[in-house]
XYZ file of C-alpha atoms in Angstrom:
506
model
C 77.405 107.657 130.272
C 73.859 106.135 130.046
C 73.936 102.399 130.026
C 72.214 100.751 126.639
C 71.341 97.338 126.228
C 74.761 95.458 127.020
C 76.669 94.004 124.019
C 76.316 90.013 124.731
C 72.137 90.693 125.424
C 72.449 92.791 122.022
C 74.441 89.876 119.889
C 72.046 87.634 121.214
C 69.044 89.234 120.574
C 70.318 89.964 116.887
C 71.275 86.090 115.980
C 68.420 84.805 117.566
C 65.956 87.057 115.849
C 67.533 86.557 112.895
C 67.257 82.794 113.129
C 63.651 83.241 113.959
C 62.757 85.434 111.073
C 65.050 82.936 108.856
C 63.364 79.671 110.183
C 60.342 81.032 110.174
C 60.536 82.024 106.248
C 62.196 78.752 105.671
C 59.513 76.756 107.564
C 56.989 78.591 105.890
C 58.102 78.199 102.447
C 58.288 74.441 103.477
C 54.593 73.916 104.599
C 53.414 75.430 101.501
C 55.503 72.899 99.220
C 54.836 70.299 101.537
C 51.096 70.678 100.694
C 51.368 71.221 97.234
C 52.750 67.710 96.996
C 50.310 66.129 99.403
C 48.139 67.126 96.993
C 49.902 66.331 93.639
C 50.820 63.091 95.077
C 46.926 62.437 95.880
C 45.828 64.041 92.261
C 48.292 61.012 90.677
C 46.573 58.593 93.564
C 43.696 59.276 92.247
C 44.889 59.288 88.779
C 46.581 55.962 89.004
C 44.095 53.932 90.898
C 41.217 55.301 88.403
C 43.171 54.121 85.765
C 43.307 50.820 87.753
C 39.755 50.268 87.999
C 38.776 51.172 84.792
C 40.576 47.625 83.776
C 38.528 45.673 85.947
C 36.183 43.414 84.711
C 33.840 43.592 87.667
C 33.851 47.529 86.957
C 33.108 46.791 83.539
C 30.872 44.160 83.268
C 28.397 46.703 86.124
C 28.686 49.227 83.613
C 28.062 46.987 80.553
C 25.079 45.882 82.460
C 24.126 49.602 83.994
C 22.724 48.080 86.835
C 23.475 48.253 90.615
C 25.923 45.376 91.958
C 26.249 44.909 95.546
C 29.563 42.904 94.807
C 30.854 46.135 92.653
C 29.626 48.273 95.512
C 31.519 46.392 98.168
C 34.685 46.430 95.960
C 34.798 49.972 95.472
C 34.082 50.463 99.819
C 37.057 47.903 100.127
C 39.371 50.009 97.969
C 38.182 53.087 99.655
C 39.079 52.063 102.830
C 42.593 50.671 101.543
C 43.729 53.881 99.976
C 41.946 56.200 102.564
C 40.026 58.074 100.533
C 36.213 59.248 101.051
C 34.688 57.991 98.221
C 34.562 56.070 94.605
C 31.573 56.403 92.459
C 30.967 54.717 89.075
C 28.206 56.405 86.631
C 27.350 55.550 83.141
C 27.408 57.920 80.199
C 24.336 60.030 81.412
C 25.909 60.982 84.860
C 23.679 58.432 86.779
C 25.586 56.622 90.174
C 26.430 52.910 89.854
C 27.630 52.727 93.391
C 28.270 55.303 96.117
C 29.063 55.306 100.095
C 25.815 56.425 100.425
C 23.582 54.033 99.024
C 20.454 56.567 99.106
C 22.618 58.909 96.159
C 22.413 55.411 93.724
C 20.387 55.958 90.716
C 20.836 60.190 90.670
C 22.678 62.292 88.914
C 26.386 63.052 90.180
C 26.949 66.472 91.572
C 29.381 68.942 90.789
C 29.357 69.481 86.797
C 33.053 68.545 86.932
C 32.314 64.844 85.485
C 31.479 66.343 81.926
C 35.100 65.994 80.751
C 35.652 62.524 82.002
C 31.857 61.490 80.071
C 33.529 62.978 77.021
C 36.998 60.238 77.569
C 39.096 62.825 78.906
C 40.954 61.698 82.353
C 41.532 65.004 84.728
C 41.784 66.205 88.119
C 39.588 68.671 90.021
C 37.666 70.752 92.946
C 34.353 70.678 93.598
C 31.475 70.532 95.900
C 29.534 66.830 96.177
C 26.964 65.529 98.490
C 30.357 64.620 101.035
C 31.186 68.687 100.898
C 33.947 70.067 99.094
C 36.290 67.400 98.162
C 39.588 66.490 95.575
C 38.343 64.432 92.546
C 40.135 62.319 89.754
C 37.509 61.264 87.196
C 39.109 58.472 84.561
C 36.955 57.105 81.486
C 36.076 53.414 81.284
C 36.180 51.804 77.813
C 35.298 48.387 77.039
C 34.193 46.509 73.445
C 35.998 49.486 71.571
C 33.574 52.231 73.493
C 33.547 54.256 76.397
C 31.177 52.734 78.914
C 31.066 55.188 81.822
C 33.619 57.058 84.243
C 34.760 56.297 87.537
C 34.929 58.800 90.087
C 36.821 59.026 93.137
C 37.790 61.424 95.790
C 39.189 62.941 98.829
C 37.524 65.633 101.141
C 39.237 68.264 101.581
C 39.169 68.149 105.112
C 40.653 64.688 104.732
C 43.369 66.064 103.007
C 44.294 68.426 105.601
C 44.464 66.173 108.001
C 47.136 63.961 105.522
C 48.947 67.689 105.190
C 48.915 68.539 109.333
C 50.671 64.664 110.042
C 53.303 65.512 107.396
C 53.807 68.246 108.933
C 54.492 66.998 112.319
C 57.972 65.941 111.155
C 58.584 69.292 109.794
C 57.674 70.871 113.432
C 59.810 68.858 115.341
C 62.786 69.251 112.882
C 62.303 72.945 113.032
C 61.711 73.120 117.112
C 65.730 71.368 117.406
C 66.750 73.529 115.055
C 65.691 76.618 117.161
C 67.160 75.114 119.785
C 70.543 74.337 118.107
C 70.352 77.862 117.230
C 69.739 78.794 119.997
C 72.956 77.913 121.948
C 74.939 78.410 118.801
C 73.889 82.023 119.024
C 74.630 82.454 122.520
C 77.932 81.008 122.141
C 79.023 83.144 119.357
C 77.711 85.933 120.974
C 79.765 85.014 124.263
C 82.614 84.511 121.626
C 82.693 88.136 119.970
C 81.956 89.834 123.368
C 85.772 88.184 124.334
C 87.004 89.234 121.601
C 86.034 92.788 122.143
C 87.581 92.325 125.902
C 84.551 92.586 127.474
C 83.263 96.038 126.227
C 80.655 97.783 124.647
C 79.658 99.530 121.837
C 79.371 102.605 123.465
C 82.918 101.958 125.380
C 84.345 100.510 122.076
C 83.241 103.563 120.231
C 84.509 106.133 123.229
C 87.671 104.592 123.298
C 88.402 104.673 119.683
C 87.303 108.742 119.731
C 89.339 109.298 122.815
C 92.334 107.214 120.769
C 92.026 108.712 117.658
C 92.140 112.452 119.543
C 95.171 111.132 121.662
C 97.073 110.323 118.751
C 95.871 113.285 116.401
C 97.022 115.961 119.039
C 99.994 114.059 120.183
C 103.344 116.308 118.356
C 105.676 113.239 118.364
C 105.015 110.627 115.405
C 102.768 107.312 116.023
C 102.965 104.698 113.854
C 101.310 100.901 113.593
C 102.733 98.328 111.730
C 102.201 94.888 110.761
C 105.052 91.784 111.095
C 105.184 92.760 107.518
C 106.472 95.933 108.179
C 103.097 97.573 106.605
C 102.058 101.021 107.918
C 98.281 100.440 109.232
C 97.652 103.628 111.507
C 99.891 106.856 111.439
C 98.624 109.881 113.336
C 98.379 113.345 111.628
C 102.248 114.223 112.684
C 103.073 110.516 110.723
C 101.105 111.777 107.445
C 102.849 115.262 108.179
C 106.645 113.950 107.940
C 105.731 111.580 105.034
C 104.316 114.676 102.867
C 107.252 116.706 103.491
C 109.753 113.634 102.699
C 108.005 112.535 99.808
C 106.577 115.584 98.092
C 103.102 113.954 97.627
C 99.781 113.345 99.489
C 99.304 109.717 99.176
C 98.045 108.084 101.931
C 100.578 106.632 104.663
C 98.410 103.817 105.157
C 99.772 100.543 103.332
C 103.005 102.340 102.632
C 105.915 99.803 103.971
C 108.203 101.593 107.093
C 110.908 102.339 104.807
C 108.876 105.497 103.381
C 108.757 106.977 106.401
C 112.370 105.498 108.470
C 114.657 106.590 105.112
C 117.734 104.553 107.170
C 115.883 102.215 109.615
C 118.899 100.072 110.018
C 120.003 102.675 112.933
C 117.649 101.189 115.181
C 116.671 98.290 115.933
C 112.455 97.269 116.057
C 112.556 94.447 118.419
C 114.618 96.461 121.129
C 111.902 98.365 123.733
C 114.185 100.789 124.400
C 114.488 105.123 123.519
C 116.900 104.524 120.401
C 118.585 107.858 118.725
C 117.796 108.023 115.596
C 118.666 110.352 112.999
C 117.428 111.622 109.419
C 117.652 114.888 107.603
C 119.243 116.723 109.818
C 117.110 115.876 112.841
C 117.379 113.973 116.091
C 114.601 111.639 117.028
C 114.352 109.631 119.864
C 112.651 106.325 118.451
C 110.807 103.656 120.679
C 108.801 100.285 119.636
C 106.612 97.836 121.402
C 104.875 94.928 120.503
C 101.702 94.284 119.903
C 100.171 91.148 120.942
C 97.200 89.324 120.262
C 96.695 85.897 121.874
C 100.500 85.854 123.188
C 101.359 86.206 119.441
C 102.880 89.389 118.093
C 101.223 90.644 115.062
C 102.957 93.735 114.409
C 104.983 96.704 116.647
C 103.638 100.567 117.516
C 106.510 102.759 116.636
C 107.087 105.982 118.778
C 109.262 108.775 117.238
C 110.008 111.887 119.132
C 111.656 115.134 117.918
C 114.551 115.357 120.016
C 116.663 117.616 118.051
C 114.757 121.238 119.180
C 114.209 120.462 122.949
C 118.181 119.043 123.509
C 118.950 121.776 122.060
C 116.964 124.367 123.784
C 117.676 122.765 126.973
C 121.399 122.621 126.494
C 121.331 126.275 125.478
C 119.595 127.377 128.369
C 121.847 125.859 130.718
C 124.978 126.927 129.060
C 123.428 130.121 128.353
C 123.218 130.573 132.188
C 126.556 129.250 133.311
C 127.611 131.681 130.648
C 125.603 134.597 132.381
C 126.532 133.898 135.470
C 130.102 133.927 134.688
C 130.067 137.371 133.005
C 128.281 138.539 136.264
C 130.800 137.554 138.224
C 133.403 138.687 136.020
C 132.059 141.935 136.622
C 131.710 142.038 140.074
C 134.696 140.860 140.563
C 136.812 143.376 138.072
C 136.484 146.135 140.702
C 137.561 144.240 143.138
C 140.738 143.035 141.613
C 141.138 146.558 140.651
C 141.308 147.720 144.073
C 143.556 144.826 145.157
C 145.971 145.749 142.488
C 145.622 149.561 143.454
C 146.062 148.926 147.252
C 148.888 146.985 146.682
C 150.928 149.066 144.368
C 149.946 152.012 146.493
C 152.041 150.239 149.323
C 154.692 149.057 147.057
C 154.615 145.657 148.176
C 155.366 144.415 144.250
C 156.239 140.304 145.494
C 152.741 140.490 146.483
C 151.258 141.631 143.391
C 153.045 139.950 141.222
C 151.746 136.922 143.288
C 148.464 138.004 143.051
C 148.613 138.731 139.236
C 150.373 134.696 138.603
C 147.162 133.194 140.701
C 144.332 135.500 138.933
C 146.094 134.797 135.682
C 145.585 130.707 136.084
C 143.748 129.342 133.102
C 141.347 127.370 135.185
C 140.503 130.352 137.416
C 140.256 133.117 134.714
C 138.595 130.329 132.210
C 134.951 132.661 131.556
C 137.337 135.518 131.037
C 139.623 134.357 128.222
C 136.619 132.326 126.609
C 134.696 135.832 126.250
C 137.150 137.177 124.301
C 138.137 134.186 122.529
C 135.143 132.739 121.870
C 132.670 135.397 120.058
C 129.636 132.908 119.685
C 128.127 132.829 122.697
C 126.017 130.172 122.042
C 129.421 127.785 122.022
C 130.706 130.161 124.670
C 127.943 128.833 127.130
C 128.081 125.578 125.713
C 131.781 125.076 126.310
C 131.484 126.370 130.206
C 128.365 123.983 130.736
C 130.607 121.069 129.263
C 133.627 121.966 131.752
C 131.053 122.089 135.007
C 129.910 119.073 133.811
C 133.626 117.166 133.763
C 134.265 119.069 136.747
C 131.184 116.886 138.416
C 133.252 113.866 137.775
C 136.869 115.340 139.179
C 138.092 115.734 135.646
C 139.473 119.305 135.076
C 138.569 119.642 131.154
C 141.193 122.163 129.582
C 140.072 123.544 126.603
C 142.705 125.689 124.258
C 141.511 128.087 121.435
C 144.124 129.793 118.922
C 143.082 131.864 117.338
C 139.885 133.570 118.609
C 136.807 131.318 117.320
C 134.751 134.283 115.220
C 131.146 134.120 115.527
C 128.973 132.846 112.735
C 124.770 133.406 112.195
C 124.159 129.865 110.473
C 122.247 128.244 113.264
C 122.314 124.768 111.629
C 125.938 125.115 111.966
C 126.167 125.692 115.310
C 123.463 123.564 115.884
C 125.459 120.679 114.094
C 128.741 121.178 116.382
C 127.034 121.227 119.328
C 125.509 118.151 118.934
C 129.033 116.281 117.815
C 130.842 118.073 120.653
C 127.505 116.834 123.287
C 127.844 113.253 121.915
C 131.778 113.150 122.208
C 131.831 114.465 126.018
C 128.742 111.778 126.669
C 130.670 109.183 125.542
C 133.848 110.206 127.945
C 131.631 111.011 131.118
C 130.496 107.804 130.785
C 133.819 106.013 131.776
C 135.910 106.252 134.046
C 138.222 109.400 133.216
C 141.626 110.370 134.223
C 142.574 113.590 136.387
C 142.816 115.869 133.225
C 141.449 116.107 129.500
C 142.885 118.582 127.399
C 140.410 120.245 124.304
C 142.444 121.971 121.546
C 140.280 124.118 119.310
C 142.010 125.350 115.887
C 140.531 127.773 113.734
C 141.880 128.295 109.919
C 140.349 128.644 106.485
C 136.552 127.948 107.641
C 137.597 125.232 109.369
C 137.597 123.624 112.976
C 140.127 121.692 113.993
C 139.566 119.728 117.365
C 141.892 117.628 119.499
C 141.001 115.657 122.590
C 144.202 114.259 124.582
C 144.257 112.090 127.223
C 144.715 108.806 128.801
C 142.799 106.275 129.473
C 143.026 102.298 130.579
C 143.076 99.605 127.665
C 139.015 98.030 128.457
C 137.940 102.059 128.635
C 139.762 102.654 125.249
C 138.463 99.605 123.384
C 134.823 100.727 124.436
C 135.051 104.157 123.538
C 135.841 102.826 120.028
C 132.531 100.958 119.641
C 131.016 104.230 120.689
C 132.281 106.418 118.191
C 131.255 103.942 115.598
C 127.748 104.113 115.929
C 125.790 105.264 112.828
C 124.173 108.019 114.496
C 127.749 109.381 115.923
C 128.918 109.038 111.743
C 125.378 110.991 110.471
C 126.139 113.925 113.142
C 129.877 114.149 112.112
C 128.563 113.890 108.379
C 126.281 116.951 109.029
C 128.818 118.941 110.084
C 130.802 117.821 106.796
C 133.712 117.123 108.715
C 135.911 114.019 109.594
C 137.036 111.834 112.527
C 139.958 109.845 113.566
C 140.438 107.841 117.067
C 144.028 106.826 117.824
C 144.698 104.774 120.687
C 148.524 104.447 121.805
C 150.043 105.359 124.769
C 147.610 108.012 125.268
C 144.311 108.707 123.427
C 144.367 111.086 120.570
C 141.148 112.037 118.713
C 140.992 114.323 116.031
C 137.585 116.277 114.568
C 137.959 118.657 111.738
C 134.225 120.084 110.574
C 133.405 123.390 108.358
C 132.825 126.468 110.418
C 132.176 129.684 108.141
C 132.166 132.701 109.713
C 129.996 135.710 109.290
């Protein structure tokens, strides 16, 4: 896969551009007010200390007179220089300077043609090009003995006034250079942040792994779920969404559902054990898992694993009993001849102690089991089951005798024989896992489309008291509930338990 540009280089680029482009606005927006009120706040300068000079009498009595005053003059430069700005100019009411920086301007005409409102009493604020260049003017009316007796002018280049701008905004610079730099490692410490958060990976891994994990659990047959510590569905794969359709009859989304829509009895197992659990619902075996999922050593919620275990324990167990059941008829057959010819040979020498012998030892129930349990049994399917189950007791030195009166007729309902199976299975799991005496004796009755079934046997007081808690199990009642049948456990002197299920023949 090609390598990009890696995720913490990426984050980083993206916060700091976009504190950049965001201080860079900001700081922008912020020079341009700052010099609009530079230059408001000189406009009501120059307002203000117009105003001020209009009232005094040195100002008025040189305008009164309309003559040049070198005391006036000096004033005005004093003030100038006080309040920093380039230039204040009394005139009379024909335009003509009083006073002036320059003293070779005193006696003509002011420049600009802004003065014309201020010669007509109105106070104002403007542009305009002088003898100084292009400057920032506030012209204020002078009135004394009940008339107006000239204007004073005054004024601020505008060069000036960009200098008073560029030293306000020397503050603003400096504010804005730490705050690039605060940003700065802010940004690279969030972006070292979310790049642990996402373990280390990036986008292109992150986005691989979530394709690769959405195929894995799309394609996967057993059911995946995700839930929350509120027991809230958050991720189901499609064989999740599947078994929720067909339970509830609608196509709502699984997501957000709560567990019980999906577990109908989830008090059968138990979510905090990480163990294979049976479970079982609607007729169905599942073999149910969990594990935790944690996020900063704190569990926020459990993956649920449910597997169809119904179909393949059943397939398996009907192969192998299928086989022992083959295997046996084989030999059945090969040996019938022979027997034959042992019978033959013997009656043709008329040595009848010997057969009749030979007939008491080929007649043994545990020798000539197969035989009898072909003709008595005509399902085959519980045929091979039953020899598998007898090998299998056999393993452990326990000779399993099983009895059948009458003959057990065969039936076509597979769910039936599906359903005894799996009681039968779970009863002879439960024995072969203790410690079992020499003999166990299996009485099968068949009447009225029933099954009656009797286990006898003995077994040692701790062995008896645990086989109890096995056979109350909620999953051991649901199979035995399937089968619409009935069971009782007696323990006495010897141990006595009793099945009775439907069994409808064909």
């Amino acid at each position: 896969m090609k390598k990009g540009l890696r995720l913490w280089a990426l984050l980083s680029i993206i916060f700091v551009s976009t504190l950049l482009i965001t201080n860079t606005i900001l700081y922008g927006v912020i020079l341009y007010q700052d010099a609009k009120t530079v230059q408001k706040r000189e406009e009501k300068l120059l307002l203000d200390l117009g105003k001020q000079l209009a009232l005094e009498p040195e100002i008025q009595q040189t305008l009164l007179a309309n003559n040049y005053s070198e005391n006036t003059e000096q004033y005005t430069l004093a003030v100038t220089r006080i309040h920093q700005l380039d230039f204040i100019v009394l005139m009379d009411m024909q335009g003509i300077r009083l006073t002036h920086p320059d003293k070779t301007k005193i006696g003509k005409s002011f420049e600009g043609g802004d003065e014309k409102k201020a010669l007509h009493g109105e106070s104002h604020v403007s542009i305009s090009d002088g003898t100084l260049g292009r400057s920032l003017r506030g012209f204020v009316p002078v009135h004394a003995q009940g008339k107006q007796i000239g204007v004073v002018a005054l004024g601020i280049t505008l060069d000036s006034l960009s200098k008073l701008v560029t030293n306000s905004r020397q503050q603003y610079t400096l504010a804005l250079l730490i705050s690039i730099g605060v940003g700065l490692l802010v940004a690279s410490i969030a972006a070292y942040y979310l790049k642990k958060q996402l373990l280390n990976l990036e986008p292109k891994e992150i986005s691989r792994l979530l394709t690769e994990r959405n195929v894995m659990l799309d394609e996967t047959k057993d059911i995946v779920v995700v839930i929350d510590s509120d027991e809230t569905i958050n991720l189901a794969n499609i064989a999740a969404i599947d078994m929720y359709h067909r339970l509830s009859g609608n196509t709502d989304s699984l997501t957000g559902q709560k567990i019980d829509q999906l577990l109908l009895d989830k008090k059968q197992v138990d979510f905090t054990r990480s163990v294979q659990q049976l479970y079982r619902q609607n007729g169905q075996d599942y073999l149910f898992s969990s594990a935790p999922i944690l996020v900063h050593q704190k569990q926020i919620g459990s993956i649920l694993f449910l597997r169809n275990a119904t179909e393949s324990l059943f397939v398996t167990d009907q192969l192998v009993n299928t086989t022992a059941y083959a295997s046996a008829l084989q030999s059945q057959s090969h040996e019938f001849m022979n027997k034959l010819h042992i019978i033959y040979g013997l009656v043709d020498l008329e040595n009848y102690n010997e057969l009749k012998i030979y007939l008491n030892d080929i007649l043994q129930p545990e020798k000539e089991f197969s035989h009898r349990l072909a003709v008595l049994v005509k399902n085959p399917i519980i045929a091979g089951f039953f020899i598998g189950e007898r090998e299998k007791f056999a393993e452990r030195k326990t000779q399993l005798f099983i009895e059948i009166s009458p003959e057990l007729p065969n039936t076509t309902d597979q769910n039936q024989t599906t359903n005894l199976i799996n009681v039968y299975r779970y009863i002879h799991h439960a024995l072969l896992q203790r410690y079992l005496p020499d003999e166990v004796t299996m009485k099968i009755e068949y009447f009225d489309q029933r099954l009656k079934t009797r286990y006898h046997f003995q077994l040692n007081e701790a062995e008896a008291e645990n086989l109890e808690l096995a056979f109350a199990e909620n999953y051991f009642t649901q199979l035995v509930a399937d089968c619409n049948g009935t069971f009782q456990l007696t323990i006495n002197e010897a141990i006595l338990m009793d099945l009775e299920t439907d069994y409808k023949e064909n």
